[in-house]
Short mmCIF file of C-alpha atoms in Angstrom, two decimals:
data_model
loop_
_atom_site.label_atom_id
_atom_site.label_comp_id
_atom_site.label_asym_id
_atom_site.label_seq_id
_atom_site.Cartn_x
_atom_site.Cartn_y
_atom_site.Cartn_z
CA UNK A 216 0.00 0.00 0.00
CA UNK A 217 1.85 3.48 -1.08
CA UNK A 218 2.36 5.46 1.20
CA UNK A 219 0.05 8.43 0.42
CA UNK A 220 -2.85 6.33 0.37
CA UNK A 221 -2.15 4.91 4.03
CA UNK A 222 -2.24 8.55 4.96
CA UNK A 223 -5.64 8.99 3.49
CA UNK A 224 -6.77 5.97 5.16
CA UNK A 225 -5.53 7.22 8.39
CA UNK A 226 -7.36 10.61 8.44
CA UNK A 227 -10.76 8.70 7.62
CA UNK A 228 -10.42 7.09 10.63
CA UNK A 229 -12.79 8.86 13.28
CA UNK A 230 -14.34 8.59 16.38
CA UNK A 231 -18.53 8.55 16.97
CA UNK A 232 -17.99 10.21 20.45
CA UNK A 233 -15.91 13.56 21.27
CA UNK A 234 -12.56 13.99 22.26
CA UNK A 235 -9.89 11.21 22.16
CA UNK A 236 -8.53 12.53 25.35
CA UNK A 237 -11.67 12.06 27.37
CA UNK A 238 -12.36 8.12 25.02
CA UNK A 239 -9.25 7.04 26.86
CA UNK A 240 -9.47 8.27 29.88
CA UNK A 241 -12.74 6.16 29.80
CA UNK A 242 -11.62 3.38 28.29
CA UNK A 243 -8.91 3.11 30.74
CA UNK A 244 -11.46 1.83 33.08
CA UNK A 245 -13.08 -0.49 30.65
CA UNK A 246 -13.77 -4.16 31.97
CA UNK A 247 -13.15 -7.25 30.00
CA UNK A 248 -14.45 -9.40 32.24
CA UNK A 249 -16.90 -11.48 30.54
CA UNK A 250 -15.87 -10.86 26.92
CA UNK A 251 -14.63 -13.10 24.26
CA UNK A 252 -11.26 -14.45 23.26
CA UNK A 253 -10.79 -11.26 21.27
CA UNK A 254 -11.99 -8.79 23.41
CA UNK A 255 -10.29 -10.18 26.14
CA UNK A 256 -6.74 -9.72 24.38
CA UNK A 257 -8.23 -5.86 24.31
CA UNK A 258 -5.97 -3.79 27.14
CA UNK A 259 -7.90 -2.57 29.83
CA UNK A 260 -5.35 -0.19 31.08
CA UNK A 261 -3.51 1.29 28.45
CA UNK A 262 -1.77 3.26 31.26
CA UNK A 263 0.33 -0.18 31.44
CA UNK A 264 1.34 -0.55 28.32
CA UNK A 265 5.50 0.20 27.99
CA UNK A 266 5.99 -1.00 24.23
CA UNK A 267 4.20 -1.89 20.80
CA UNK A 268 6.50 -4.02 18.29
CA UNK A 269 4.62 -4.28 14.98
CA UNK A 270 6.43 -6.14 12.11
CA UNK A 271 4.68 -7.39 8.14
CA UNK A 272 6.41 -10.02 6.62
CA UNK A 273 8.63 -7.70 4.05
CA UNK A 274 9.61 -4.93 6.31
CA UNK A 275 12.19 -4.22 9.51
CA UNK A 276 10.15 -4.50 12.85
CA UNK A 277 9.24 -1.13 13.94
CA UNK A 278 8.34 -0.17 17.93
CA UNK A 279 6.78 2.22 20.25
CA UNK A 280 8.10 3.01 23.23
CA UNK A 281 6.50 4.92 26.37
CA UNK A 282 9.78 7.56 27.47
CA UNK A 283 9.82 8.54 30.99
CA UNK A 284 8.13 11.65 30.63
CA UNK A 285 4.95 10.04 29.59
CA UNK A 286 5.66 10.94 25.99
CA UNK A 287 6.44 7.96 22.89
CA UNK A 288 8.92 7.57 20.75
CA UNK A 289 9.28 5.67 17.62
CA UNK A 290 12.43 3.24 16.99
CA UNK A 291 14.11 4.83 20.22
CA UNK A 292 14.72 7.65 17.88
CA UNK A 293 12.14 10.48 17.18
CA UNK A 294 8.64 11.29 19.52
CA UNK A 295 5.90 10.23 18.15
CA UNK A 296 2.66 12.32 17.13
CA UNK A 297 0.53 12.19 20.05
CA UNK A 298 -2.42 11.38 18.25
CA UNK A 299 -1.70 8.30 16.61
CA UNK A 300 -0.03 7.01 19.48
CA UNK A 301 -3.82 7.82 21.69
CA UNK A 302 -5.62 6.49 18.35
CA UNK A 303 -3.25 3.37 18.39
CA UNK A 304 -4.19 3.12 22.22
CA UNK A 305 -8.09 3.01 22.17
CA UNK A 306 -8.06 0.92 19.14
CA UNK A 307 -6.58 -2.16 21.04
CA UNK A 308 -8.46 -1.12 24.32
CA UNK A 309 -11.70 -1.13 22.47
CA UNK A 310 -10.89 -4.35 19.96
CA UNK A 311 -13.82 -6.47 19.80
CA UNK A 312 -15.26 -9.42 17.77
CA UNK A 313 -17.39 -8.75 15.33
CA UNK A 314 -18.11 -12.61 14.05
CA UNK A 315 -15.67 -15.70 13.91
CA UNK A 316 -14.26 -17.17 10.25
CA UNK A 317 -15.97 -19.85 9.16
CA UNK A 318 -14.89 -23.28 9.53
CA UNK A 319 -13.93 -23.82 5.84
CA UNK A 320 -11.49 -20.22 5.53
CA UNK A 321 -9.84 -20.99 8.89
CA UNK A 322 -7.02 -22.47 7.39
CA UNK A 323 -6.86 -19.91 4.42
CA UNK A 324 -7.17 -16.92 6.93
CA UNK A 325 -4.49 -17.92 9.13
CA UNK A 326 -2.51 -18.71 6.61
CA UNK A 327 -2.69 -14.71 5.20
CA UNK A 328 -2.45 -13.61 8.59
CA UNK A 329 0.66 -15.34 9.44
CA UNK A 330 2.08 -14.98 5.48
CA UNK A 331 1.08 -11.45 4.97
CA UNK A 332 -0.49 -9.83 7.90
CA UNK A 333 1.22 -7.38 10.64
CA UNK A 334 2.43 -9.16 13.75
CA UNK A 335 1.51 -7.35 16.91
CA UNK A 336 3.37 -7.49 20.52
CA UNK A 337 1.83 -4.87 23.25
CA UNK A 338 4.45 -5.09 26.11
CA UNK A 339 2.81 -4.60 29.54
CA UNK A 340 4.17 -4.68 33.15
CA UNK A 341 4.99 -8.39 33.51
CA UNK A 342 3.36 -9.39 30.36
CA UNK A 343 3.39 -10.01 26.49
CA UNK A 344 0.22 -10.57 24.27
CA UNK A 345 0.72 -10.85 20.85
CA UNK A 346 -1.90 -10.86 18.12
CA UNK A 347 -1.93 -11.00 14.04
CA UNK A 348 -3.65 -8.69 12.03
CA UNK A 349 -4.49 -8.08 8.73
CA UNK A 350 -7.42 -5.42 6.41
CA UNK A 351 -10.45 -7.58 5.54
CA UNK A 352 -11.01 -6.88 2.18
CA UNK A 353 -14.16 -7.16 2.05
CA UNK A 354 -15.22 -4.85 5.09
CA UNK A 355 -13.21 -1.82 5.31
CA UNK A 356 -14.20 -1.58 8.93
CA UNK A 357 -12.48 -4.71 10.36
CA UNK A 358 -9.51 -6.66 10.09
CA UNK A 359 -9.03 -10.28 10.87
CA UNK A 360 -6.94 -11.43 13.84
CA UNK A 361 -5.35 -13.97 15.40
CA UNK A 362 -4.00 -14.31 18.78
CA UNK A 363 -0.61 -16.17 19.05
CA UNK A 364 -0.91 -19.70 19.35
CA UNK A 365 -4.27 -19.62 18.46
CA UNK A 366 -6.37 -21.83 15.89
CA UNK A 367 -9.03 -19.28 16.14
CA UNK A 368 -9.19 -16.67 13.49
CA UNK A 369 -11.84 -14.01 14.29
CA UNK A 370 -12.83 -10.63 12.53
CA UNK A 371 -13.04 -8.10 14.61
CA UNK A 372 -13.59 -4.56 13.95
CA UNK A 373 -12.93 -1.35 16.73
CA UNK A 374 -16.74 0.02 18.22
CA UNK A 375 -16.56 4.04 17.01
CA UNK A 376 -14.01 3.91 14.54
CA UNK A 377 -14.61 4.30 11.48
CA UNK A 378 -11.78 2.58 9.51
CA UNK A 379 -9.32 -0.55 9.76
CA UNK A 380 -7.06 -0.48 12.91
CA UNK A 381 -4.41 -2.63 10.50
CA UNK A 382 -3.97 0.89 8.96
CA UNK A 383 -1.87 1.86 12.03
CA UNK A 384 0.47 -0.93 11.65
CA UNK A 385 1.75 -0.68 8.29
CA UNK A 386 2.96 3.52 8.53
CA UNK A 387 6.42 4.25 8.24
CA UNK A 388 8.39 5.21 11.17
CA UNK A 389 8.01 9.17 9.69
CA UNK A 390 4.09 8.61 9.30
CA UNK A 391 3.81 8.10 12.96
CA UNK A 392 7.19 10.67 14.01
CA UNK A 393 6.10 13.97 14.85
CA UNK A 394 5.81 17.23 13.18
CA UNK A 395 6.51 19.21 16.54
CA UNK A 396 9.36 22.09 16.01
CA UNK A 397 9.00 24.91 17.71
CA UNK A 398 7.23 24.35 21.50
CA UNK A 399 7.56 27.29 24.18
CA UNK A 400 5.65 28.16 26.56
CA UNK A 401 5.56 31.58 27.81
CA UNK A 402 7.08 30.32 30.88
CA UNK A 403 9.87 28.89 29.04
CA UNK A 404 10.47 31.13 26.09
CA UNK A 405 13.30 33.33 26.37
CA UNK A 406 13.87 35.13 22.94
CA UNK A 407 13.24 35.04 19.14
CA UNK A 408 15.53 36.76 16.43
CA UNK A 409 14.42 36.36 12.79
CA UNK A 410 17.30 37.77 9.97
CA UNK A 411 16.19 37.99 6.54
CA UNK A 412 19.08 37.98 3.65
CA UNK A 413 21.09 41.18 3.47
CA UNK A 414 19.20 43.01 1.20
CA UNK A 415 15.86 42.74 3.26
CA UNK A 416 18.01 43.85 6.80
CA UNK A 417 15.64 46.32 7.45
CA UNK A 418 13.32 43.91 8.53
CA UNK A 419 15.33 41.83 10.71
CA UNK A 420 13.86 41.75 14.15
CA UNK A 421 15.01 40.00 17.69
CA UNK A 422 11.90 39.42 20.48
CA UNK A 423 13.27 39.30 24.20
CA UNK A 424 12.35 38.88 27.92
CA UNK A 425 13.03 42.31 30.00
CA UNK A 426 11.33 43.55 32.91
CA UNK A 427 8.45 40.94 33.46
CA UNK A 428 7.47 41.58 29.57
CA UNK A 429 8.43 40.73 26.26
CA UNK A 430 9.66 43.79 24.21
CA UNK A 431 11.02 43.86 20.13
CA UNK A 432 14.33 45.71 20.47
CA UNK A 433 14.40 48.87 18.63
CA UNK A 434 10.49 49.39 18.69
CA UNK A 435 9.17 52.15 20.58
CA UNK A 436 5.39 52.34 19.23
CA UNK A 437 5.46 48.34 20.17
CA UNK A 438 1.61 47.12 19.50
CA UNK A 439 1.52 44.44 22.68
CA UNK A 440 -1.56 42.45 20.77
CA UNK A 441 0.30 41.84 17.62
CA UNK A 442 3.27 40.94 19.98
CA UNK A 443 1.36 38.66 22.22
CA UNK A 444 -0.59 36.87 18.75
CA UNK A 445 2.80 36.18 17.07
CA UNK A 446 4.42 34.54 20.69
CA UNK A 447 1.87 32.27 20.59
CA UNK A 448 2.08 31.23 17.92
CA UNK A 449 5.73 29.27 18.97
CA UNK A 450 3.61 27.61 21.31
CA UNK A 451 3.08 25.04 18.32
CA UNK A 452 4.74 25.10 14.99
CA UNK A 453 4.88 22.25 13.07
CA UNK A 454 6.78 21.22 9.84
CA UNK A 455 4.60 19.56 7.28
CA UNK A 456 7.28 17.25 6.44
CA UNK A 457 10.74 15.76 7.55
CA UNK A 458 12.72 14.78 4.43
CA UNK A 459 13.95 11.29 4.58
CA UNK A 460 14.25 10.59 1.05
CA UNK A 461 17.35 11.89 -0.62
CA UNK A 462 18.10 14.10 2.24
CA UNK A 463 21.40 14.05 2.21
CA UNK A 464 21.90 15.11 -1.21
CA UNK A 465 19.27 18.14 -0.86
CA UNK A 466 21.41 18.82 2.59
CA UNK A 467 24.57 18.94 0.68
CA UNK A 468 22.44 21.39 -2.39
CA UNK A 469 20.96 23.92 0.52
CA UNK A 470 24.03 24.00 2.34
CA UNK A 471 25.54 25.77 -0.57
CA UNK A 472 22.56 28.36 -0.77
CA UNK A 473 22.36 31.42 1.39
CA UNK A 474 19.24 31.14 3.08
CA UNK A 475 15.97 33.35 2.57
CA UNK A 476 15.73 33.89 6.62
CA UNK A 477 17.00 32.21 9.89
CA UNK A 478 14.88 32.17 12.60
CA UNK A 479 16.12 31.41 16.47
CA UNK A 480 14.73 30.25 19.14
CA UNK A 481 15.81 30.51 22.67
CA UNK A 482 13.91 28.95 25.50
CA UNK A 483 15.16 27.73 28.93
CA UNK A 484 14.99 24.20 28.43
CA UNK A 485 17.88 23.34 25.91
CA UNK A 486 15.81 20.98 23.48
CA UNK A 487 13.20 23.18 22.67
CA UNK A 488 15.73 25.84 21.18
CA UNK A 489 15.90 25.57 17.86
CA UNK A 490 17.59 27.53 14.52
CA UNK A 491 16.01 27.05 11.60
CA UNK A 492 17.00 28.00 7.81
CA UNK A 493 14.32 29.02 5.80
CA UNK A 494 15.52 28.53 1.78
CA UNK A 495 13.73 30.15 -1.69
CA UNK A 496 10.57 28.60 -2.14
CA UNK A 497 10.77 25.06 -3.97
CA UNK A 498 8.15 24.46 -7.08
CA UNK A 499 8.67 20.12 -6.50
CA UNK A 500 7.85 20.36 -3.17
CA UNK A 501 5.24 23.49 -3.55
CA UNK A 502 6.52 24.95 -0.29
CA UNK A 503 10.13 25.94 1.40
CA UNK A 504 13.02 24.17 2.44
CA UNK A 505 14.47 24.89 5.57
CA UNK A 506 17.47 23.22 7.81
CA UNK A 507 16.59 22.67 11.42
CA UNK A 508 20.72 23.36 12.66
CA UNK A 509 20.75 21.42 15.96
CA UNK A 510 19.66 18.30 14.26
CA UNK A 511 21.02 18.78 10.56
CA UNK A 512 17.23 17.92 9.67
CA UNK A 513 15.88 19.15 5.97
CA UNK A 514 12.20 19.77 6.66
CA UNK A 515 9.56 21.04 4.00
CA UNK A 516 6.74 24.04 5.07
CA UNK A 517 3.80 25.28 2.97
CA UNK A 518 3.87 28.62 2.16
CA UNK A 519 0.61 29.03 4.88
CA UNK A 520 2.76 27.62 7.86
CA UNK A 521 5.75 29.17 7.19
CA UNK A 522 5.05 32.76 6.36
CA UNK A 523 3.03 33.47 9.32
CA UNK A 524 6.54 33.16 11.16
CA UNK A 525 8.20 35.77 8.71
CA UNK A 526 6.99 38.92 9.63
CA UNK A 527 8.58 42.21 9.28
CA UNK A 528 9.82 44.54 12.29
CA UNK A 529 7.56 47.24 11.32
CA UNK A 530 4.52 44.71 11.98
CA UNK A 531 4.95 44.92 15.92
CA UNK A 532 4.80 49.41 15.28
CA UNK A 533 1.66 50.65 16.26
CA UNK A 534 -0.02 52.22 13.37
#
């Protein structure tokens, strides 16, 4: 399945009720105690779960891991979009059977699952339960499954989802990484300095802390609101993309490039300071190329996300 299709998949998948935060705080509390086979494999408290290893049969075995700070990461390497790590969450809290295979596909079934399907391991406190899955083709809201050691193939579908939770298994480690860049707080953020190439100096600008307040050195006329709007907007920036793909070789082309604008980010705790270079806008990838310095990351904005960031120092004057 390419990739952009899986993607598509993905954001069909909904929930019936409101709010994912408040579905698993509720479904942390749900009781399997009289269910079937399938629903019993279903985790009850997803607040134990420590690890997810999900491998198909043609590609390297990916995981999820829960990091001490509550947060996930993906392959011990990058966090994880906090989304599809609560989506992943309720769909194996909620997991349910929705009929068993007939006697006469058993064999087939398991055979597919086993052959082609994506082999499951949720890691708990003391405990492993492993299950097969794999999209039923012929009811885009369920998948078959199979729990290890099992002669039991079931369907089994996810109550409020609209969607197959075998979808989840099969994205690539930079489907599920997340887009997070920028992430200060007012608490934590210290300063912000954008510098535009030479000939556009004038509009250079550099946002600190003095004095209880924020101020834009050089501004007298400062307008606080427009001030205040653009800060918070650091509270949550997000690339659209992280190229993996030839990166190194657009690295080594950018690197050779002055850059349209740098922007810097300061904030007390170390990780969330960031310097990114913003490059000419890029007709393949119908947005901009920037270099995130820390991590020698080549990420890719639209024009929409990335422009709202490069403002002038005349747009914080009062009129």
């Amino acid at each position: 399945m390419k990739r952009s299709f899986r993607r598509l998949i993905i954001l069909s998948i909904v929930f019936v009720v409101t709010g994912i935060g408040a579905l698993v705080t509720v479904l942390n509390k749900y009781s399997t105690g009289n269910k079937s086979d399938a629903v019993r494999l279903a985790i009850a408290d997803t607040m134990l779960v420590q690890k997810v290893i999900f491998q198909n049969a043609t590609a390297t075995p990916q995981s999820l891991t829960k990091a001490a700070n509550g947060g996930w990461v993906i392959n011990e390497k990058y966090k994880v979009r906090k989304q599809l790590i609560d989506l992943m969450l309720v769909g194996v809290s909620r997991l349910e059977e929705k009929r068993p295979v007939s006697e006469e596909n058993k064999a087939k079934v398991i055979e597919e699952l086993k052959k082609s399907g994506v082999k499951v391991s949720v890691v708990q406190e003391g405990k492993t339960e492993t299950f097969y899955v794999k999209t039923n083709d012929n009811d885009p809201n369920s998948s078959y499954f199979l729990k290890e050691n099992s002669t039991e193939p079931k369907v089994v579908y996810v109550p409020g989802f609209t969607g197959d939770i075998t979808n989840l298994f099969v994205l690539s480690e930079s489907d599920w990484r997340s887009k997070e860049l920028f992430a200060s707080t007012p608490r934590s953020l210290q300063s912000v300095k954008v510098t535009y190439q030479n000939k556009h100096a004038e509009n250079n600008f550099e946002i600190g802390y003095k004095n209880n307040s924020f101020e834009v050195l050089g501004v007298e006329r400062l307008d606080s609101n427009k001030l205040f709007e653009y800060l918070t907007i650091y509270q949550q920036v997000n690339v659209d993309n992280f190229v993996v793909d030839k990166k190194d070789s657009i690295l080594n082309i950018l690197q050779k490039e002055e850059p349209e604008a740098v922007i810097q980010v300061k904030d007390i705790h170390p990780g969330r300071s960031k310097t990114l270079k913003i490059y000419a806008e890029n007709k393949e990838v119908k947005g901009f190329y920037g270099i995130v310095e820390e991590d020698n990351e080549v990420v890719v904005f639209k024009p929409q996300n990335i422009m709202r960031l490069l403002v002038r120092k005349s747009y914080f004057s009062k009129s």
